[in-house]
Amino acid sequence: MLLEELPALAGRFDLVINTANQPLDWSAVMGSLAPRGRLHQLGAVLQPIQVGAFDLISFRRSITGSPTSSPGSLRKMMEFCVRHAIKPQVEHLPFDQVNQAIERLHRGDVRYRFVLDQTDGLMDG
């Protein structure tokens, strides 16, 4: 999902888990939460998360965060993802395109996550 799509999803989500480690349009993210919804922050954003008090108070929304989880919690999360067919959105690139991948990261031209795939003969003997 793109941030531009959030206004059309106002009040839709009970929980948003954010793994991005960069500042976002926090007002749009909070606006996508249902009443009593929660933003759970996993990405280490270095800047403060700027949220207006009205975004929290008016619909009893909250923000929580955690650095990592226990192995048991991770297992439960993975089982939940399997049951509900939740999959990551990842772009695979051949390892020999690492320089282009870095350039795209600097330009902010990465929609989801990059995975550099080194199965294209680099490991052959």
mmCIF file with all atom_site columns, C-alpha atoms in Angstrom:
data_model
loop_
_atom_site.group_PDB
_atom_site.id
_atom_site.type_symbol
_atom_site.label_atom_id
_atom_site.label_alt_id
_atom_site.label_comp_id
_atom_site.label_asym_id
_atom_site.label_entity_id
_atom_site.label_seq_id
_atom_site.pdbx_PDB_ins_code
_atom_site.Cartn_x
_atom_site.Cartn_y
_atom_site.Cartn_z
_atom_site.occupancy
_atom_site.B_iso_or_equiv
_atom_site.pdbx_formal_charge
_atom_site.auth_seq_id
_atom_site.auth_comp_id
_atom_site.auth_asym_id
_atom_site.auth_atom_id
_atom_site.pdbx_PDB_model_num
ATOM 1   C CA . MET A 1 1   ? 0.000   0.000   0.000   1.00 0.00 ? 1   MET A CA 1
ATOM 2   C CA . LEU A 1 2   ? 1.203   3.503   -0.763  1.00 0.00 ? 2   LEU A CA 1
ATOM 3   C CA . LEU A 1 3   ? 0.861   6.458   1.572   1.00 0.00 ? 3   LEU A CA 1
ATOM 4   C CA . GLU A 1 4   ? -1.133  8.251   -1.130  1.00 0.00 ? 4   GLU A CA 1
ATOM 5   C CA . GLU A 1 5   ? -3.821  5.566   -0.740  1.00 0.00 ? 5   GLU A CA 1
ATOM 6   C CA . LEU A 1 6   ? -4.338  6.172   2.999   1.00 0.00 ? 6   LEU A CA 1
ATOM 7   C CA . PRO A 1 7   ? -6.919  8.990   2.788   1.00 0.00 ? 7   PRO A CA 1
ATOM 8   C CA . ALA A 1 8   ? -9.300  6.639   0.940   1.00 0.00 ? 8   ALA A CA 1
ATOM 9   C CA . LEU A 1 9   ? -8.884  4.139   3.793   1.00 0.00 ? 9   LEU A CA 1
ATOM 10  C CA . ALA A 1 10  ? -9.784  6.500   6.635   1.00 0.00 ? 10  ALA A CA 1
ATOM 11  C CA . GLY A 1 11  ? -10.906 4.678   9.775   1.00 0.00 ? 11  GLY A CA 1
ATOM 12  C CA . ARG A 1 12  ? -10.385 1.229   8.249   1.00 0.00 ? 12  ARG A CA 1
ATOM 13  C CA . PHE A 1 13  ? -7.613  -0.451  10.244  1.00 0.00 ? 13  PHE A CA 1
ATOM 14  C CA . ASP A 1 14  ? -7.660  -1.724  13.820  1.00 0.00 ? 14  ASP A CA 1
ATOM 15  C CA . LEU A 1 15  ? -3.884  -2.116  13.732  1.00 0.00 ? 15  LEU A CA 1
ATOM 16  C CA . VAL A 1 16  ? -1.136  -0.704  11.531  1.00 0.00 ? 16  VAL A CA 1
ATOM 17  C CA . ILE A 1 17  ? 2.298   -2.281  11.961  1.00 0.00 ? 17  ILE A CA 1
ATOM 18  C CA . ASN A 1 18  ? 4.917   0.054   10.529  1.00 0.00 ? 18  ASN A CA 1
ATOM 19  C CA . THR A 1 19  ? 8.340   -1.399  9.745   1.00 0.00 ? 19  THR A CA 1
ATOM 20  C CA . ALA A 1 20  ? 9.619   1.629   7.801   1.00 0.00 ? 20  ALA A CA 1
ATOM 21  C CA . ASN A 1 21  ? 12.591  3.401   9.326   1.00 0.00 ? 21  ASN A CA 1
ATOM 22  C CA . GLN A 1 22  ? 11.814  6.792   7.830   1.00 0.00 ? 22  GLN A CA 1
ATOM 23  C CA . PRO A 1 23  ? 9.386   9.577   8.701   1.00 0.00 ? 23  PRO A CA 1
ATOM 24  C CA . LEU A 1 24  ? 5.889   9.206   7.253   1.00 0.00 ? 24  LEU A CA 1
ATOM 25  C CA . ASP A 1 25  ? 2.798   11.367  6.988   1.00 0.00 ? 25  ASP A CA 1
ATOM 26  C CA . TRP A 1 26  ? 1.822   10.457  10.543  1.00 0.00 ? 26  TRP A CA 1
ATOM 27  C CA . SER A 1 27  ? -1.497  12.285  10.319  1.00 0.00 ? 27  SER A CA 1
ATOM 28  C CA . ALA A 1 28  ? -2.502  10.117  7.329   1.00 0.00 ? 28  ALA A CA 1
ATOM 29  C CA . VAL A 1 29  ? -1.345  6.959   9.104   1.00 0.00 ? 29  VAL A CA 1
ATOM 30  C CA . MET A 1 30  ? -3.320  7.840   12.237  1.00 0.00 ? 30  MET A CA 1
ATOM 31  C CA . GLY A 1 31  ? -6.331  8.764   10.109  1.00 0.00 ? 31  GLY A CA 1
ATOM 32  C CA . SER A 1 32  ? -6.359  5.265   8.610   1.00 0.00 ? 32  SER A CA 1
ATOM 33  C CA . LEU A 1 33  ? -6.951  3.793   12.079  1.00 0.00 ? 33  LEU A CA 1
ATOM 34  C CA . ALA A 1 34  ? -10.425 2.818   13.247  1.00 0.00 ? 34  ALA A CA 1
ATOM 35  C CA . PRO A 1 35  ? -11.692 4.098   16.599  1.00 0.00 ? 35  PRO A CA 1
ATOM 36  C CA . ARG A 1 36  ? -9.477  2.563   19.318  1.00 0.00 ? 36  ARG A CA 1
ATOM 37  C CA . GLY A 1 37  ? -7.017  1.618   16.575  1.00 0.00 ? 37  GLY A CA 1
ATOM 38  C CA . ARG A 1 38  ? -3.322  1.278   17.236  1.00 0.00 ? 38  ARG A CA 1
ATOM 39  C CA . LEU A 1 39  ? -0.162  2.164   15.345  1.00 0.00 ? 39  LEU A CA 1
ATOM 40  C CA . HIS A 1 40  ? 2.612   -0.230  16.329  1.00 0.00 ? 40  HIS A CA 1
ATOM 41  C CA . GLN A 1 41  ? 6.042   1.072   15.368  1.00 0.00 ? 41  GLN A CA 1
ATOM 42  C CA . LEU A 1 42  ? 8.816   -1.430  14.647  1.00 0.00 ? 42  LEU A CA 1
ATOM 43  C CA . GLY A 1 43  ? 11.050  0.687   12.396  1.00 0.00 ? 43  GLY A CA 1
ATOM 44  C CA . ALA A 1 44  ? 13.615  2.815   14.208  1.00 0.00 ? 44  ALA A CA 1
ATOM 45  C CA . VAL A 1 45  ? 12.725  6.314   12.999  1.00 0.00 ? 45  VAL A CA 1
ATOM 46  C CA . LEU A 1 46  ? 15.377  8.731   14.253  1.00 0.00 ? 46  LEU A CA 1
ATOM 47  C CA . GLN A 1 47  ? 13.104  11.786  14.128  1.00 0.00 ? 47  GLN A CA 1
ATOM 48  C CA . PRO A 1 48  ? 10.201  12.248  16.560  1.00 0.00 ? 48  PRO A CA 1
ATOM 49  C CA . ILE A 1 49  ? 6.835   10.880  15.444  1.00 0.00 ? 49  ILE A CA 1
ATOM 50  C CA . GLN A 1 50  ? 4.732   14.015  15.040  1.00 0.00 ? 50  GLN A CA 1
ATOM 51  C CA . VAL A 1 51  ? 1.087   13.264  15.882  1.00 0.00 ? 51  VAL A CA 1
ATOM 52  C CA . GLY A 1 52  ? -1.538  15.779  16.901  1.00 0.00 ? 52  GLY A CA 1
ATOM 53  C CA . ALA A 1 53  ? -3.327  15.205  20.183  1.00 0.00 ? 53  ALA A CA 1
ATOM 54  C CA . PHE A 1 54  ? -6.671  15.284  18.358  1.00 0.00 ? 54  PHE A CA 1
ATOM 55  C CA . ASP A 1 55  ? -5.593  12.235  16.285  1.00 0.00 ? 55  ASP A CA 1
ATOM 56  C CA . LEU A 1 56  ? -5.137  10.298  19.523  1.00 0.00 ? 56  LEU A CA 1
ATOM 57  C CA . ILE A 1 57  ? -7.885  11.643  21.749  1.00 0.00 ? 57  ILE A CA 1
ATOM 58  C CA . SER A 1 58  ? -10.851 11.941  19.397  1.00 0.00 ? 58  SER A CA 1
ATOM 59  C CA . PHE A 1 59  ? -11.025 8.228   18.561  1.00 0.00 ? 59  PHE A CA 1
ATOM 60  C CA . ARG A 1 60  ? -8.982  6.803   21.467  1.00 0.00 ? 60  ARG A CA 1
ATOM 61  C CA . ARG A 1 61  ? -6.195  5.763   19.128  1.00 0.00 ? 61  ARG A CA 1
ATOM 62  C CA . SER A 1 62  ? -2.780  4.789   20.456  1.00 0.00 ? 62  SER A CA 1
ATOM 63  C CA . ILE A 1 63  ? 0.837   4.355   19.427  1.00 0.00 ? 63  ILE A CA 1
ATOM 64  C CA . THR A 1 64  ? 2.977   1.519   20.734  1.00 0.00 ? 64  THR A CA 1
ATOM 65  C CA . GLY A 1 65  ? 6.354   0.159   19.753  1.00 0.00 ? 65  GLY A CA 1
ATOM 66  C CA . SER A 1 66  ? 8.783   -2.652  20.319  1.00 0.00 ? 66  SER A CA 1
ATOM 67  C CA . PRO A 1 67  ? 12.292  -3.485  19.135  1.00 0.00 ? 67  PRO A CA 1
ATOM 68  C CA . THR A 1 68  ? 11.818  -7.214  18.539  1.00 0.00 ? 68  THR A CA 1
ATOM 69  C CA . SER A 1 69  ? 9.739   -10.066 19.784  1.00 0.00 ? 69  SER A CA 1
ATOM 70  C CA . SER A 1 70  ? 10.227  -13.343 21.581  1.00 0.00 ? 70  SER A CA 1
ATOM 71  C CA . PRO A 1 71  ? 10.622  -16.537 19.538  1.00 0.00 ? 71  PRO A CA 1
ATOM 72  C CA . GLY A 1 72  ? 7.181   -17.678 20.712  1.00 0.00 ? 72  GLY A CA 1
ATOM 73  C CA . SER A 1 73  ? 5.538   -14.440 19.600  1.00 0.00 ? 73  SER A CA 1
ATOM 74  C CA . LEU A 1 74  ? 7.324   -14.595 16.247  1.00 0.00 ? 74  LEU A CA 1
ATOM 75  C CA . ARG A 1 75  ? 6.080   -18.165 15.764  1.00 0.00 ? 75  ARG A CA 1
ATOM 76  C CA . LYS A 1 76  ? 2.488   -17.105 16.518  1.00 0.00 ? 76  LYS A CA 1
ATOM 77  C CA . MET A 1 77  ? 2.796   -14.192 14.118  1.00 0.00 ? 77  MET A CA 1
ATOM 78  C CA . MET A 1 78  ? 4.101   -16.449 11.340  1.00 0.00 ? 78  MET A CA 1
ATOM 79  C CA . GLU A 1 79  ? 1.316   -18.969 11.948  1.00 0.00 ? 79  GLU A CA 1
ATOM 80  C CA . PHE A 1 80  ? -1.227  -16.125 11.735  1.00 0.00 ? 80  PHE A CA 1
ATOM 81  C CA . CYS A 1 81  ? 0.305   -14.987 8.443   1.00 0.00 ? 81  CYS A CA 1
ATOM 82  C CA . VAL A 1 82  ? 0.128   -18.521 7.029   1.00 0.00 ? 82  VAL A CA 1
ATOM 83  C CA . ARG A 1 83  ? -3.525  -18.938 8.100   1.00 0.00 ? 83  ARG A CA 1
ATOM 84  C CA . HIS A 1 84  ? -4.517  -15.656 6.483   1.00 0.00 ? 84  HIS A CA 1
ATOM 85  C CA . ALA A 1 85  ? -2.216  -15.872 3.422   1.00 0.00 ? 85  ALA A CA 1
ATOM 86  C CA . ILE A 1 86  ? -0.347  -12.699 4.427   1.00 0.00 ? 86  ILE A CA 1
ATOM 87  C CA . LYS A 1 87  ? 2.855   -12.369 2.421   1.00 0.00 ? 87  LYS A CA 1
ATOM 88  C CA . PRO A 1 88  ? 5.539   -9.679  2.247   1.00 0.00 ? 88  PRO A CA 1
ATOM 89  C CA . GLN A 1 89  ? 5.775   -7.460  -0.810  1.00 0.00 ? 89  GLN A CA 1
ATOM 90  C CA . VAL A 1 90  ? 9.365   -7.825  -1.971  1.00 0.00 ? 90  VAL A CA 1
ATOM 91  C CA . GLU A 1 91  ? 11.271  -6.887  -5.104  1.00 0.00 ? 91  GLU A CA 1
ATOM 92  C CA . HIS A 1 92  ? 13.983  -9.388  -6.065  1.00 0.00 ? 92  HIS A CA 1
ATOM 93  C CA . LEU A 1 93  ? 17.091  -8.187  -7.889  1.00 0.00 ? 93  LEU A CA 1
ATOM 94  C CA . PRO A 1 94  ? 20.057  -10.198 -9.137  1.00 0.00 ? 94  PRO A CA 1
ATOM 95  C CA . PHE A 1 95  ? 23.099  -9.675  -6.956  1.00 0.00 ? 95  PHE A CA 1
ATOM 96  C CA . ASP A 1 96  ? 25.043  -8.158  -9.846  1.00 0.00 ? 96  ASP A CA 1
ATOM 97  C CA . GLN A 1 97  ? 22.618  -5.187  -9.724  1.00 0.00 ? 97  GLN A CA 1
ATOM 98  C CA . VAL A 1 98  ? 23.685  -4.208  -6.198  1.00 0.00 ? 98  VAL A CA 1
ATOM 99  C CA . ASN A 1 99  ? 24.956  -0.791  -7.363  1.00 0.00 ? 99  ASN A CA 1
ATOM 100 C CA . GLN A 1 100 ? 21.642  -0.001  -9.065  1.00 0.00 ? 100 GLN A CA 1
ATOM 101 C CA . ALA A 1 101 ? 19.818  -1.113  -5.908  1.00 0.00 ? 101 ALA A CA 1
ATOM 102 C CA . ILE A 1 102 ? 21.891  1.271   -3.785  1.00 0.00 ? 102 ILE A CA 1
ATOM 103 C CA . GLU A 1 103 ? 21.237  4.118   -6.230  1.00 0.00 ? 103 GLU A CA 1
ATOM 104 C CA . ARG A 1 104 ? 17.499  3.419   -6.054  1.00 0.00 ? 104 ARG A CA 1
ATOM 105 C CA . LEU A 1 105 ? 17.634  3.398   -2.247  1.00 0.00 ? 105 LEU A CA 1
ATOM 106 C CA . HIS A 1 106 ? 19.286  6.829   -2.291  1.00 0.00 ? 106 HIS A CA 1
ATOM 107 C CA . ARG A 1 107 ? 16.634  8.131   -4.719  1.00 0.00 ? 107 ARG A CA 1
ATOM 108 C CA . GLY A 1 108 ? 13.819  6.700   -2.589  1.00 0.00 ? 108 GLY A CA 1
ATOM 109 C CA . ASP A 1 109 ? 12.712  4.588   -5.557  1.00 0.00 ? 109 ASP A CA 1
ATOM 110 C CA . VAL A 1 110 ? 11.997  1.405   -3.589  1.00 0.00 ? 110 VAL A CA 1
ATOM 111 C CA . ARG A 1 111 ? 8.328   0.588   -3.130  1.00 0.00 ? 111 ARG A CA 1
ATOM 112 C CA . TYR A 1 112 ? 8.690   -2.263  -0.638  1.00 0.00 ? 112 TYR A CA 1
ATOM 113 C CA . ARG A 1 113 ? 11.811  -4.239  0.249   1.00 0.00 ? 113 ARG A CA 1
ATOM 114 C CA . PHE A 1 114 ? 14.749  -5.285  -1.891  1.00 0.00 ? 114 PHE A CA 1
ATOM 115 C CA . VAL A 1 115 ? 16.163  -8.782  -1.797  1.00 0.00 ? 115 VAL A CA 1
ATOM 116 C CA . LEU A 1 116 ? 19.448  -9.295  -3.606  1.00 0.00 ? 116 LEU A CA 1
ATOM 117 C CA . ASP A 1 117 ? 19.293  -12.780 -5.075  1.00 0.00 ? 117 ASP A CA 1
ATOM 118 C CA . GLN A 1 118 ? 22.640  -14.511 -5.392  1.00 0.00 ? 118 GLN A CA 1
ATOM 119 C CA . THR A 1 119 ? 21.349  -17.771 -6.855  1.00 0.00 ? 119 THR A CA 1
ATOM 120 C CA . ASP A 1 120 ? 22.290  -16.760 -10.419 1.00 0.00 ? 120 ASP A CA 1
ATOM 121 C CA . GLY A 1 121 ? 25.543  -18.696 -10.507 1.00 0.00 ? 121 GLY A CA 1
ATOM 122 C CA . LEU A 1 122 ? 27.551  -16.708 -7.979  1.00 0.00 ? 122 LEU A CA 1
ATOM 123 C CA . MET A 1 123 ? 27.626  -19.640 -5.595  1.00 0.00 ? 123 MET A CA 1
ATOM 124 C CA . ASP A 1 124 ? 28.708  -22.125 -8.278  1.00 0.00 ? 124 ASP A CA 1
ATOM 125 C CA . GLY A 1 125 ? 32.093  -23.565 -7.789  1.00 0.00 ? 125 GLY A CA 1
#
